[in-house]
PDB file of C-alpha atoms and ligand atoms in Angstrom:
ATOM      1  CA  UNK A   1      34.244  28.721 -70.026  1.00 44.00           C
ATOM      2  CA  UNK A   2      35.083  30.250 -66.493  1.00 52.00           C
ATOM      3  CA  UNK A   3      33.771  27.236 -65.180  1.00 49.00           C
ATOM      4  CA  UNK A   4      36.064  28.267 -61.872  1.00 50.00           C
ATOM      5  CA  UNK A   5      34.015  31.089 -61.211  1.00 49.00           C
ATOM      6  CA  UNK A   6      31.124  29.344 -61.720  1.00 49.00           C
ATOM      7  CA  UNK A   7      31.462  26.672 -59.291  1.00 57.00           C
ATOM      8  CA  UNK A   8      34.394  27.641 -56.876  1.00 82.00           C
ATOM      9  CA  UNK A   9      34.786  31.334 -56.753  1.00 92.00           C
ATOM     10  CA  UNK A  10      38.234  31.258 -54.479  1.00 96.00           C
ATOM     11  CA  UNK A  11      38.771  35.360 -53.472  1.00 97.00           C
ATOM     12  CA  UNK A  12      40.060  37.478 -51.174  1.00 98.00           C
ATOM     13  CA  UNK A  13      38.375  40.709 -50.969  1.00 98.00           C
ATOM     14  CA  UNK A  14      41.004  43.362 -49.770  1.00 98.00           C
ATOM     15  CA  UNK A  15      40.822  46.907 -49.164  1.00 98.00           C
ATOM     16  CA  UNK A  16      40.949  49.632 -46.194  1.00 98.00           C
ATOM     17  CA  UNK A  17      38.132  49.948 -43.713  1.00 97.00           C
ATOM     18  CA  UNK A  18      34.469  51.452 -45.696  1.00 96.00           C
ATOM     19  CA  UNK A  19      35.900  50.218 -48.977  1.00 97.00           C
ATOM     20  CA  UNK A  20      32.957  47.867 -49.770  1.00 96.00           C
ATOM     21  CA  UNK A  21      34.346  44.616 -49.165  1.00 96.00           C
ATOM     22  CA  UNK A  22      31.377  43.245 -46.988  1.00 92.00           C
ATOM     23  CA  UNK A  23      29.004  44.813 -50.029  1.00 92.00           C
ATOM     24  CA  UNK A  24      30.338  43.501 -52.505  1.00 96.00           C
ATOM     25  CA  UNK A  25      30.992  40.120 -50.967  1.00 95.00           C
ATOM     26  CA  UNK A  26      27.211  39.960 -50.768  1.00 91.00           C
ATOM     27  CA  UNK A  27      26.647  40.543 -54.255  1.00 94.00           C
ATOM     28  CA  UNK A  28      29.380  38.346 -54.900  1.00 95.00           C
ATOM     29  CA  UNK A  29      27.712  35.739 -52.952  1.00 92.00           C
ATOM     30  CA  UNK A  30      24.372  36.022 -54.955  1.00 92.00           C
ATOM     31  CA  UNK A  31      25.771  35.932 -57.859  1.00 92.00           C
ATOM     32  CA  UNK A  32      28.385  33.029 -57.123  1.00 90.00           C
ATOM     33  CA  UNK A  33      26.766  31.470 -54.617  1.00 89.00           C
ATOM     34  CA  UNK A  34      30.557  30.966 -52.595  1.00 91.00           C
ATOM     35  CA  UNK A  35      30.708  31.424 -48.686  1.00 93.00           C
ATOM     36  CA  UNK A  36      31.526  34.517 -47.390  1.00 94.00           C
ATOM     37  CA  UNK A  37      34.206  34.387 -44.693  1.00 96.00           C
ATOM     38  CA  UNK A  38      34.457  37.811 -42.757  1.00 96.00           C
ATOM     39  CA  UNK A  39      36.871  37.944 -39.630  1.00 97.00           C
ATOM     40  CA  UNK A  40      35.026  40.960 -38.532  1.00 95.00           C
ATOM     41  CA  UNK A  41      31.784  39.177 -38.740  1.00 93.00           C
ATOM     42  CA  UNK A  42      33.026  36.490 -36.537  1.00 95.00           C
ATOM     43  CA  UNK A  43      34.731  38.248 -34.268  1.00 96.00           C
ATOM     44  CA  UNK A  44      31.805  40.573 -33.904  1.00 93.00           C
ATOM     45  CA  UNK A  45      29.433  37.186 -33.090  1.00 92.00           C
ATOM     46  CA  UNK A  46      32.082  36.341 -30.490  1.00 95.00           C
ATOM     47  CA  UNK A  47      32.015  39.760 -28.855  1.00 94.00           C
ATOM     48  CA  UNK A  48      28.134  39.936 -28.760  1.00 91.00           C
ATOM     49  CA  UNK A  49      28.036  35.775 -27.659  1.00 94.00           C
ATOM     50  CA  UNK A  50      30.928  37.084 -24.976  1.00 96.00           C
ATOM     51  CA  UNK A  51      32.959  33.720 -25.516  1.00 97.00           C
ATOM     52  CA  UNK A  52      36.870  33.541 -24.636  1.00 96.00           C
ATOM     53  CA  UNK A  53      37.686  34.835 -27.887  1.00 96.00           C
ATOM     54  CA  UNK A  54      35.187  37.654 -27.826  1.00 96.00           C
ATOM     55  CA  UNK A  55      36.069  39.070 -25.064  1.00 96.00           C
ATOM     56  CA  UNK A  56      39.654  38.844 -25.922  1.00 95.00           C
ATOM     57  CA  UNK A  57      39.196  40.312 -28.988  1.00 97.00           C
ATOM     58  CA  UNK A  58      36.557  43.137 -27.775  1.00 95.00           C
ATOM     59  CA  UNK A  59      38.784  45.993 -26.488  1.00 92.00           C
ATOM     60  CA  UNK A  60      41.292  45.494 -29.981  1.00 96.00           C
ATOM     61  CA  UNK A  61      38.294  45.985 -32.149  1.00 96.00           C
ATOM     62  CA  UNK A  62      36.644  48.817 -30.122  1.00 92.00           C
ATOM     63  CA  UNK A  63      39.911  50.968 -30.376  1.00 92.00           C
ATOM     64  CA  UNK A  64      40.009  49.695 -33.912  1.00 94.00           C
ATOM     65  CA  UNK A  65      43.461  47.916 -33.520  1.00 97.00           C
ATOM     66  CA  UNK A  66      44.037  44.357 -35.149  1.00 98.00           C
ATOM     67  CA  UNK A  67      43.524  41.694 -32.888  1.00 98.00           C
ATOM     68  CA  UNK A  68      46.226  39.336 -32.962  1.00 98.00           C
ATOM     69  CA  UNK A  69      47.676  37.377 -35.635  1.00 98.00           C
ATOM     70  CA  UNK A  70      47.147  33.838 -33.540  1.00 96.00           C
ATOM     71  CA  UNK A  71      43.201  34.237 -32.699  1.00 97.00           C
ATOM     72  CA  UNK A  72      42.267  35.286 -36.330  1.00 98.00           C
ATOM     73  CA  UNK A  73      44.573  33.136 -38.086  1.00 98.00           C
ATOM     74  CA  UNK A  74      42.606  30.309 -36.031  1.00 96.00           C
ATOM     75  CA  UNK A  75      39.410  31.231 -36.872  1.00 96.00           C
ATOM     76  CA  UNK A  76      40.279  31.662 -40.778  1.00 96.00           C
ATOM     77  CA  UNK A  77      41.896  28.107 -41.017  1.00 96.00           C
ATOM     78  CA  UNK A  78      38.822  26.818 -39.143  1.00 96.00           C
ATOM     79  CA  UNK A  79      36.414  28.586 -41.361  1.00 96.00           C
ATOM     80  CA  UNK A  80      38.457  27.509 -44.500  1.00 96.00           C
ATOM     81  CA  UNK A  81      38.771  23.387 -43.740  1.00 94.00           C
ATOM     82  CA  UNK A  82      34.955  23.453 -43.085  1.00 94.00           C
ATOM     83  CA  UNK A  83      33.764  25.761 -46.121  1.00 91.00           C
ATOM     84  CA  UNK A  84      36.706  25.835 -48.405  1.00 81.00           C
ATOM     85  CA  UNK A  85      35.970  23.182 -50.931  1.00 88.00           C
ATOM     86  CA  UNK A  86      32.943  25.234 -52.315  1.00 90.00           C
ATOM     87  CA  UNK A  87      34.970  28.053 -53.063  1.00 94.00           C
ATOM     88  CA  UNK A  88      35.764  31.240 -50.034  1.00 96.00           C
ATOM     89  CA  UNK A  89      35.042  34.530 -50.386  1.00 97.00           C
ATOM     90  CA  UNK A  90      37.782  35.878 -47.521  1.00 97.00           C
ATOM     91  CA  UNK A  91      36.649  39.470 -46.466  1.00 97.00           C
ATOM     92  CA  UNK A  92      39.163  41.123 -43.999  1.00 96.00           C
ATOM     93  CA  UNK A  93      41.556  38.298 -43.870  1.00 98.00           C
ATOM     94  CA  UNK A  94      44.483  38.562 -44.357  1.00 98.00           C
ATOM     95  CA  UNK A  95      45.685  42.148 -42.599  1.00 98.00           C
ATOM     96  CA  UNK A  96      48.993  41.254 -41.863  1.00 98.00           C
ATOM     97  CA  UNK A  97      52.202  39.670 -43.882  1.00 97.00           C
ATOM     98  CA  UNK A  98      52.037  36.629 -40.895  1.00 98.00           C
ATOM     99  CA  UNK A  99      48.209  36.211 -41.445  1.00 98.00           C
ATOM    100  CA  UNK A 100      49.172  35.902 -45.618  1.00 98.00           C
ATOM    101  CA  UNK A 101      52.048  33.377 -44.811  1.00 98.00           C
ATOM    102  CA  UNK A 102      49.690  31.511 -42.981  1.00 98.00           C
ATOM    103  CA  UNK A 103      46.928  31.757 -45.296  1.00 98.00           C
ATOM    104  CA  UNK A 104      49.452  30.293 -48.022  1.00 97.00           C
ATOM    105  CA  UNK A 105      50.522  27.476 -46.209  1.00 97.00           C
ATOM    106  CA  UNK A 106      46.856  26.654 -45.012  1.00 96.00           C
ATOM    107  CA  UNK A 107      45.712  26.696 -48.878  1.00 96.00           C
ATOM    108  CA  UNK A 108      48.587  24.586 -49.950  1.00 96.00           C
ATOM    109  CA  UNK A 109      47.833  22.271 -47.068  1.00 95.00           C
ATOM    110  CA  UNK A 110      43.662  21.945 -48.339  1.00 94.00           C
ATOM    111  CA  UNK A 111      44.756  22.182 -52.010  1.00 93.00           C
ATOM    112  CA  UNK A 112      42.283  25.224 -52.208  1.00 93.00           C
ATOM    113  CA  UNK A 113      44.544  27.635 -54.006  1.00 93.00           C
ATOM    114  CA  UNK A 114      43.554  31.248 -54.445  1.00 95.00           C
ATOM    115  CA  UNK A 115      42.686  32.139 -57.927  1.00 94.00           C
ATOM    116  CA  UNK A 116      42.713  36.408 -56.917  1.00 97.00           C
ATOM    117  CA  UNK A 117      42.803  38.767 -54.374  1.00 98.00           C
ATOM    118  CA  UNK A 118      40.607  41.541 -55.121  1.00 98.00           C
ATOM    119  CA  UNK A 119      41.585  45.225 -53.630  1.00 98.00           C
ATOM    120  CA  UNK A 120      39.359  47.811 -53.833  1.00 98.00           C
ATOM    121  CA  UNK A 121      40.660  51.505 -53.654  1.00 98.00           C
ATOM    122  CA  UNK A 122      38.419  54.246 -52.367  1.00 98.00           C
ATOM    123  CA  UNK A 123      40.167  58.110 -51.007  1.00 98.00           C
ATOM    124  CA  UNK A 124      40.666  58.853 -47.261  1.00 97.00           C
ATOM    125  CA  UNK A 125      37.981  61.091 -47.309  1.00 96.00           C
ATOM    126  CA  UNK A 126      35.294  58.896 -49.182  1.00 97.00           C
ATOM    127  CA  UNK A 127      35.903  55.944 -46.723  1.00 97.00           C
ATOM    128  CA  UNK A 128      35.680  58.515 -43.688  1.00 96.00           C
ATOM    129  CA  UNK A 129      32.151  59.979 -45.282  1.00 95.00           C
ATOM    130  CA  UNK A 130      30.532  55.909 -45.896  1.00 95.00           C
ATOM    131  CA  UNK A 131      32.208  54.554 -42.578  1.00 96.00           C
ATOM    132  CA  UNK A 132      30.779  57.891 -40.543  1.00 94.00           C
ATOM    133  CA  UNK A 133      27.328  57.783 -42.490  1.00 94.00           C
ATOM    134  CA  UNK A 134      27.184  53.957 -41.440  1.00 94.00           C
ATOM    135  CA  UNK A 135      24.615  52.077 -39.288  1.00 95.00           C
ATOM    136  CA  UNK A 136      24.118  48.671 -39.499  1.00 93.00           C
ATOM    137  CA  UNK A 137      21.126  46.155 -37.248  1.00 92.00           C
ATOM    138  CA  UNK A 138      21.882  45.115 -34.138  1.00 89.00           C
ATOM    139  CA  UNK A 139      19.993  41.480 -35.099  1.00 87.00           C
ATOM    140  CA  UNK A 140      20.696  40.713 -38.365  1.00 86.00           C
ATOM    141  CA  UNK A 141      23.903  43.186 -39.443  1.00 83.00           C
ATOM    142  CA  UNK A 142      21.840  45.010 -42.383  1.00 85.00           C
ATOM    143  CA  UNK A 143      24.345  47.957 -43.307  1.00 84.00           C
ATOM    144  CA  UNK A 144      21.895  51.559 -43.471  1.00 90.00           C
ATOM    145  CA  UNK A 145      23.186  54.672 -44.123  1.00 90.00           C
ATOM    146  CA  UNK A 146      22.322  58.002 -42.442  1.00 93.00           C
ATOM    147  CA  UNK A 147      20.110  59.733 -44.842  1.00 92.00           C
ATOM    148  CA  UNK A 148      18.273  56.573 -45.863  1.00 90.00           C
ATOM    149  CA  UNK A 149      17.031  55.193 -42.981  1.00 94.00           C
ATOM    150  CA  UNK A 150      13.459  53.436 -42.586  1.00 94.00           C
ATOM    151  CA  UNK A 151      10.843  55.349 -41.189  1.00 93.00           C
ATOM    152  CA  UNK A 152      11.586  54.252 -37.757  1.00 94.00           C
ATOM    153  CA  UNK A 153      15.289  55.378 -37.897  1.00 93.00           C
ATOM    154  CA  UNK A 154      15.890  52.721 -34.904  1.00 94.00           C
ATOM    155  CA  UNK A 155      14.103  49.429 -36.376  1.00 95.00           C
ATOM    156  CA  UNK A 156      15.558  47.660 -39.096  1.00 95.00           C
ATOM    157  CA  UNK A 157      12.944  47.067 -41.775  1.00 93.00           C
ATOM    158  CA  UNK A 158      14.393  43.205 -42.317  1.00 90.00           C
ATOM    159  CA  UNK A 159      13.937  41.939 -38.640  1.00 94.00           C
ATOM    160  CA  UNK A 160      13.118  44.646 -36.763  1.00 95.00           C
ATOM    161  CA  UNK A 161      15.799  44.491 -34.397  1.00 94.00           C
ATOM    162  CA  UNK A 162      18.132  48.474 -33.091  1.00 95.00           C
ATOM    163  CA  UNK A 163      19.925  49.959 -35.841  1.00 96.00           C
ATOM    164  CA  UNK A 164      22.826  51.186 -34.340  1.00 95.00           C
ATOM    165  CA  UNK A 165      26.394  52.361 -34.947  1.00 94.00           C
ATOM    166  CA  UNK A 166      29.170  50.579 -34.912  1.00 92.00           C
ATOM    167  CA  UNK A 167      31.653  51.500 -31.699  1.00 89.00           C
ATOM    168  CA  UNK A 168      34.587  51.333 -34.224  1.00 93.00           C
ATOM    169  CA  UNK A 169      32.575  53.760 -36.838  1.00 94.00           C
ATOM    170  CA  UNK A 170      32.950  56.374 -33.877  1.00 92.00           C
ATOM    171  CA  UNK A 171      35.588  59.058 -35.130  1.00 92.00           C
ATOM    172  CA  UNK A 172      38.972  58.345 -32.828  1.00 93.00           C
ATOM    173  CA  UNK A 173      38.713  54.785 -34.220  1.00 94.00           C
ATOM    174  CA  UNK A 174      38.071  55.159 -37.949  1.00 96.00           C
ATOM    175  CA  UNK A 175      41.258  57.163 -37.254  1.00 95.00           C
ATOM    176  CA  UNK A 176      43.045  54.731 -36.136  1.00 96.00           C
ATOM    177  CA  UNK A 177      41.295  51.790 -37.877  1.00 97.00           C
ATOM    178  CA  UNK A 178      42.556  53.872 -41.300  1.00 98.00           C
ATOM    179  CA  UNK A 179      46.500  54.580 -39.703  1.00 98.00           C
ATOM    180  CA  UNK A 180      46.538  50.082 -38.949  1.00 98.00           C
ATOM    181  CA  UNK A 181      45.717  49.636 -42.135  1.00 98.00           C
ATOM    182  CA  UNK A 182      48.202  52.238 -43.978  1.00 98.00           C
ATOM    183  CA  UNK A 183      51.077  50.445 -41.865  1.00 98.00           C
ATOM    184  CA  UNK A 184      50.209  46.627 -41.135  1.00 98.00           C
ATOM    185  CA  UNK A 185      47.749  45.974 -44.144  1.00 98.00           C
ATOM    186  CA  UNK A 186      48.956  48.111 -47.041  1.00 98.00           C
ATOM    187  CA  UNK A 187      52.604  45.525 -47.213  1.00 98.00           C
ATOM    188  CA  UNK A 188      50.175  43.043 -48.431  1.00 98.00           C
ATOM    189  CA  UNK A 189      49.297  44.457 -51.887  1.00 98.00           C
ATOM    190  CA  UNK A 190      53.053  44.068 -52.567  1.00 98.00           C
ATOM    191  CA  UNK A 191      53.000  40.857 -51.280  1.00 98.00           C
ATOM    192  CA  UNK A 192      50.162  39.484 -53.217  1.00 98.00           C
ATOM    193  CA  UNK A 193      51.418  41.717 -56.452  1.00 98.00           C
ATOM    194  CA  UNK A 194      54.676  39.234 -56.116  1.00 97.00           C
ATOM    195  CA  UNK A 195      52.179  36.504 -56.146  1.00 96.00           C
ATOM    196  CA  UNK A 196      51.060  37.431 -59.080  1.00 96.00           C
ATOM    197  CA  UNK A 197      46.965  37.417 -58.016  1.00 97.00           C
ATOM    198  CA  UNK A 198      46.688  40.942 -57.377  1.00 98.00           C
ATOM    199  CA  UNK A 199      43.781  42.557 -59.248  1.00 98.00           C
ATOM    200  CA  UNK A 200      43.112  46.243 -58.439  1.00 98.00           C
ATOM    201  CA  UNK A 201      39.715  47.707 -58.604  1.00 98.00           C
ATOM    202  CA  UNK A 202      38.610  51.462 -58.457  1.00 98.00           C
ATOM    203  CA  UNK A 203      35.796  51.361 -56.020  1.00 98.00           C
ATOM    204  CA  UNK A 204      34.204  54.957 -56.076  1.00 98.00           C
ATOM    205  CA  UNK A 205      31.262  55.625 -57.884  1.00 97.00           C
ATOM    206  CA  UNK A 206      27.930  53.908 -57.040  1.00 95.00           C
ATOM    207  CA  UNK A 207      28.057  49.872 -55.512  1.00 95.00           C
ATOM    208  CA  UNK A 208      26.396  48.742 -58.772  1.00 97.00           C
ATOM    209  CA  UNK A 209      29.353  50.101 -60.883  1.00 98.00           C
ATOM    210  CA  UNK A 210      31.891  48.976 -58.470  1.00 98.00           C
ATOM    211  CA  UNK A 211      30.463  45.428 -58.972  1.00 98.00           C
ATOM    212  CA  UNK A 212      30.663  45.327 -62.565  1.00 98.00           C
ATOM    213  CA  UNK A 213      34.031  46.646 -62.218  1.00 98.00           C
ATOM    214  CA  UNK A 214      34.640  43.765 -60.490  1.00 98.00           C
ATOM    215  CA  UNK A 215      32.811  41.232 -62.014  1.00 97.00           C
ATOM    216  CA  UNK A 216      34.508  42.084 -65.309  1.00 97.00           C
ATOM    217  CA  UNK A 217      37.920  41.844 -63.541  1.00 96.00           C
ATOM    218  CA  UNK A 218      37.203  38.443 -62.393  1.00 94.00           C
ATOM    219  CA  UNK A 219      36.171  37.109 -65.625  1.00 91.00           C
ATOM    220  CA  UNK A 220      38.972  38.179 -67.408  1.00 83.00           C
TER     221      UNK A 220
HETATM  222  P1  AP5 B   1      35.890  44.350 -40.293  1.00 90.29           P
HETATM  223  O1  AP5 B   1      34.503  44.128 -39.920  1.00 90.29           O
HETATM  224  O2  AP5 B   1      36.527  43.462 -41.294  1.00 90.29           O
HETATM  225  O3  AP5 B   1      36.019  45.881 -40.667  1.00 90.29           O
HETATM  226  P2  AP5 B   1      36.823  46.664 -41.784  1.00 90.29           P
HETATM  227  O4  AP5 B   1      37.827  45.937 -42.569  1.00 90.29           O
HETATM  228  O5  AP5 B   1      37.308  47.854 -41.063  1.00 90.29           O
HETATM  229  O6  AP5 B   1      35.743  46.881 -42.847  1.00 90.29           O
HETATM  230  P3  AP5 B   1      34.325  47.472 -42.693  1.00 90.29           P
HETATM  231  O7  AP5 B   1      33.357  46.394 -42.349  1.00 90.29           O
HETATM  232  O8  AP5 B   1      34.288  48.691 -41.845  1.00 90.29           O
HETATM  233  O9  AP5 B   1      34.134  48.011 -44.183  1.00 90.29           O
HETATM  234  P4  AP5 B   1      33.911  47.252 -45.546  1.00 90.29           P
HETATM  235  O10 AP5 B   1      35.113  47.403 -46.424  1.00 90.29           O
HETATM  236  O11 AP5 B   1      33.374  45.864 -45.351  1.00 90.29           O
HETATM  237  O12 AP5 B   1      32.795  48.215 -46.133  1.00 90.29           O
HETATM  238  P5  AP5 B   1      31.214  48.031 -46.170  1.00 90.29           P
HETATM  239  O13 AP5 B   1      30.849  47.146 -47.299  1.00 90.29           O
HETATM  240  O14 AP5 B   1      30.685  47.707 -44.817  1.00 90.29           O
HETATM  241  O15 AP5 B   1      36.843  44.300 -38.998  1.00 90.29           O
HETATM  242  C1  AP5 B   1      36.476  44.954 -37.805  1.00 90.29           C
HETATM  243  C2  AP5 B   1      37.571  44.761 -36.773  1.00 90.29           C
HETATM  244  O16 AP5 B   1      37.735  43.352 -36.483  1.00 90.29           O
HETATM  245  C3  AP5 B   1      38.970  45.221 -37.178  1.00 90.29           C
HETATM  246  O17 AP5 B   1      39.160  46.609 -36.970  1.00 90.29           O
HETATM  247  C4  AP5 B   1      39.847  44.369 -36.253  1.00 90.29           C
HETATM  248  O18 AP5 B   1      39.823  44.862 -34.936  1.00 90.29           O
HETATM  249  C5  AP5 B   1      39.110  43.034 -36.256  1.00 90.29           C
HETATM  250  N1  AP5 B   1      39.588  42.157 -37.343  1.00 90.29           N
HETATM  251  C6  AP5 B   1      38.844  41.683 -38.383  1.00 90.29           C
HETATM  252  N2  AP5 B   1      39.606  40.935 -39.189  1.00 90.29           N
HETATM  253  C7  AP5 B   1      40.853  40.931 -38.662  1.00 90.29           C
HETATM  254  C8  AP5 B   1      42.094  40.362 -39.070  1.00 90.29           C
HETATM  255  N3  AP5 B   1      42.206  39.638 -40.194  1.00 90.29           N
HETATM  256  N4  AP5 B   1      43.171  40.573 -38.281  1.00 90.29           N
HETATM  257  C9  AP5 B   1      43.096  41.286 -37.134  1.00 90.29           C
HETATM  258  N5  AP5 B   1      41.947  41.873 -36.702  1.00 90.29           N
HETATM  259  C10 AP5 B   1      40.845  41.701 -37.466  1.00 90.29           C
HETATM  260  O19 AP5 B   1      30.818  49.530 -46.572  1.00 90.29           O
HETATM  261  C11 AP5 B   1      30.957  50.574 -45.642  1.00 90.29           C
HETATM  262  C12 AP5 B   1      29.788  51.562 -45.816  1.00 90.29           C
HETATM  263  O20 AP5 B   1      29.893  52.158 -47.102  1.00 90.29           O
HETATM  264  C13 AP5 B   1      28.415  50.873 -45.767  1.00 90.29           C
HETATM  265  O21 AP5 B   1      27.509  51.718 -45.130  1.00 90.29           O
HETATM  266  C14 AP5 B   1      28.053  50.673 -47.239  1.00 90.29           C
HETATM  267  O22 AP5 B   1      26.652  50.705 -47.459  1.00 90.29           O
HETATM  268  C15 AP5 B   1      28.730  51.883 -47.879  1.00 90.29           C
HETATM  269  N6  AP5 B   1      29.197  51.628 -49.248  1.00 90.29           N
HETATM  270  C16 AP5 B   1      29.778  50.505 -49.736  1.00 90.29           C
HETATM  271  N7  AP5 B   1      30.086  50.649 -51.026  1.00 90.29           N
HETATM  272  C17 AP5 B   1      29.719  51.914 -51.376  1.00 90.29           C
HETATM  273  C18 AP5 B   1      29.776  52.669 -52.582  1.00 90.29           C
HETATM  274  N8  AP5 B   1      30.296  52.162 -53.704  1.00 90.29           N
HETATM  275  N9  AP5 B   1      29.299  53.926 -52.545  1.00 90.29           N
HETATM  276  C19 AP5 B   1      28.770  54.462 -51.408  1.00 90.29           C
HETATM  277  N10 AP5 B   1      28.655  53.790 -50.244  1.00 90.29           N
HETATM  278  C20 AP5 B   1      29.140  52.534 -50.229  1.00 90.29           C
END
């Protein structure tokens, strides 16, 4: 019984910017154990390494615009032939009707197909409150919110390193980050409801009950 999700959880975790998908992909991880693929993530390493890639994708992702279809649809499929056979947890990928199509034909191509795609809806004004409350480690990425900071409100209490905010948590681009995803993101839950994998998630409330919300989904 669900032996799938036991042994090759194969998900994409969908949703607008400050939804949860990066929290819940780590709870999805220790319960499931599958790796976590997060665009963002990747791109951020790029930007902070400054490779060819970072810096290309650096002034997109400060103004909180999409960076283009061809870099991230690289790094996915790159991600996915090296990870993919123990299961994926996408997070942020796709955000475009391209990056899907691309996406599809890459699965087809590894024989990895995707079992859901997980979307989790939170209001406009909820994801402005978590993504403006938000600061995350400089070192190791541990998310803190504003109000429950350590002691030091600078030093992460993992590894010590800044806690700082993220340039695209800064108003003018959570704006915009929010208006991308209303018009280039938003076609996909169509797209994917076609498919057939959809599953849709309320994801207010505290990160525990979104969880089980989702964790029941899953293993329906
Ligand atoms: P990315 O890093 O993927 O950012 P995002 O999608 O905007 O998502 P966030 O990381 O802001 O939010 P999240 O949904 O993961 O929420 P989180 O769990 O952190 O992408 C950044 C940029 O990279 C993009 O803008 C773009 O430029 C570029 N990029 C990435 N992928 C791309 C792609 N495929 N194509 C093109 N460009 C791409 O939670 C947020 C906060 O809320 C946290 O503080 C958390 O503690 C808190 N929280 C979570 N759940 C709850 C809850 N239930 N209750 C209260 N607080 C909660």
């Amino acid at each position: 019984m669900l032996y799938w999700l036991y042994t090759r959880l194969r998900i994409v975790l969908f949703g607008p910017p400050g939804a949860g998908k990066g929290t819940q992909a780590g709870l999805l991880i220790e319960k499931y154990g599958a790796p976590h693929i997060s665009t963002g993530d990747i791109l951020r390493e790029a930007v902070a390494k400054g490779t060819e890639i970072g810096k290309e994708a650096q002034s997109y992702m400060t103004k909180g615009e999409l960076v283009p279809d061809r870099v991230v649809i690289e790094i996915a499929k790159q991600k996915l032939a090296e990870v993919g056979k123990s299961g994926y947890i996408l997070d942020g990928f796709p955000r475009t009707v391209p990056q899907a199509e691309a996406l599809d034909t890459a699965l087809a191509e590894l024989e990895l197909p995707l079992d859901a795609v997980v979307s989790l809806a939170v209001p406009e004004d909820e994801l402005v409150k978590r993504l403006s409350g938000r600061r995350v480690c400089s070192g190791c990425g541990a998310p803190y919110m504003v109000g429950n900071l350590p002691e030091d409100p600078e030093k992460c209490s993992s590894c010590g390193g800044k806690i700082v905010q993220r340039a695209d948590d800064e108003p003018e681009s959570v704006k915009n980050r929010l208006q991308v995803y209303a018009k280039q993101t938003t076609p996909l839950l169509d797209y994917y409801r076609n498919h057939g994998v959809l599953i849709e998630i309320d994801a207010t409330g505290s990160i525990n009950d979104v969880f089980g919300r989702v964790v029941a989904a899953l293993s329906k």
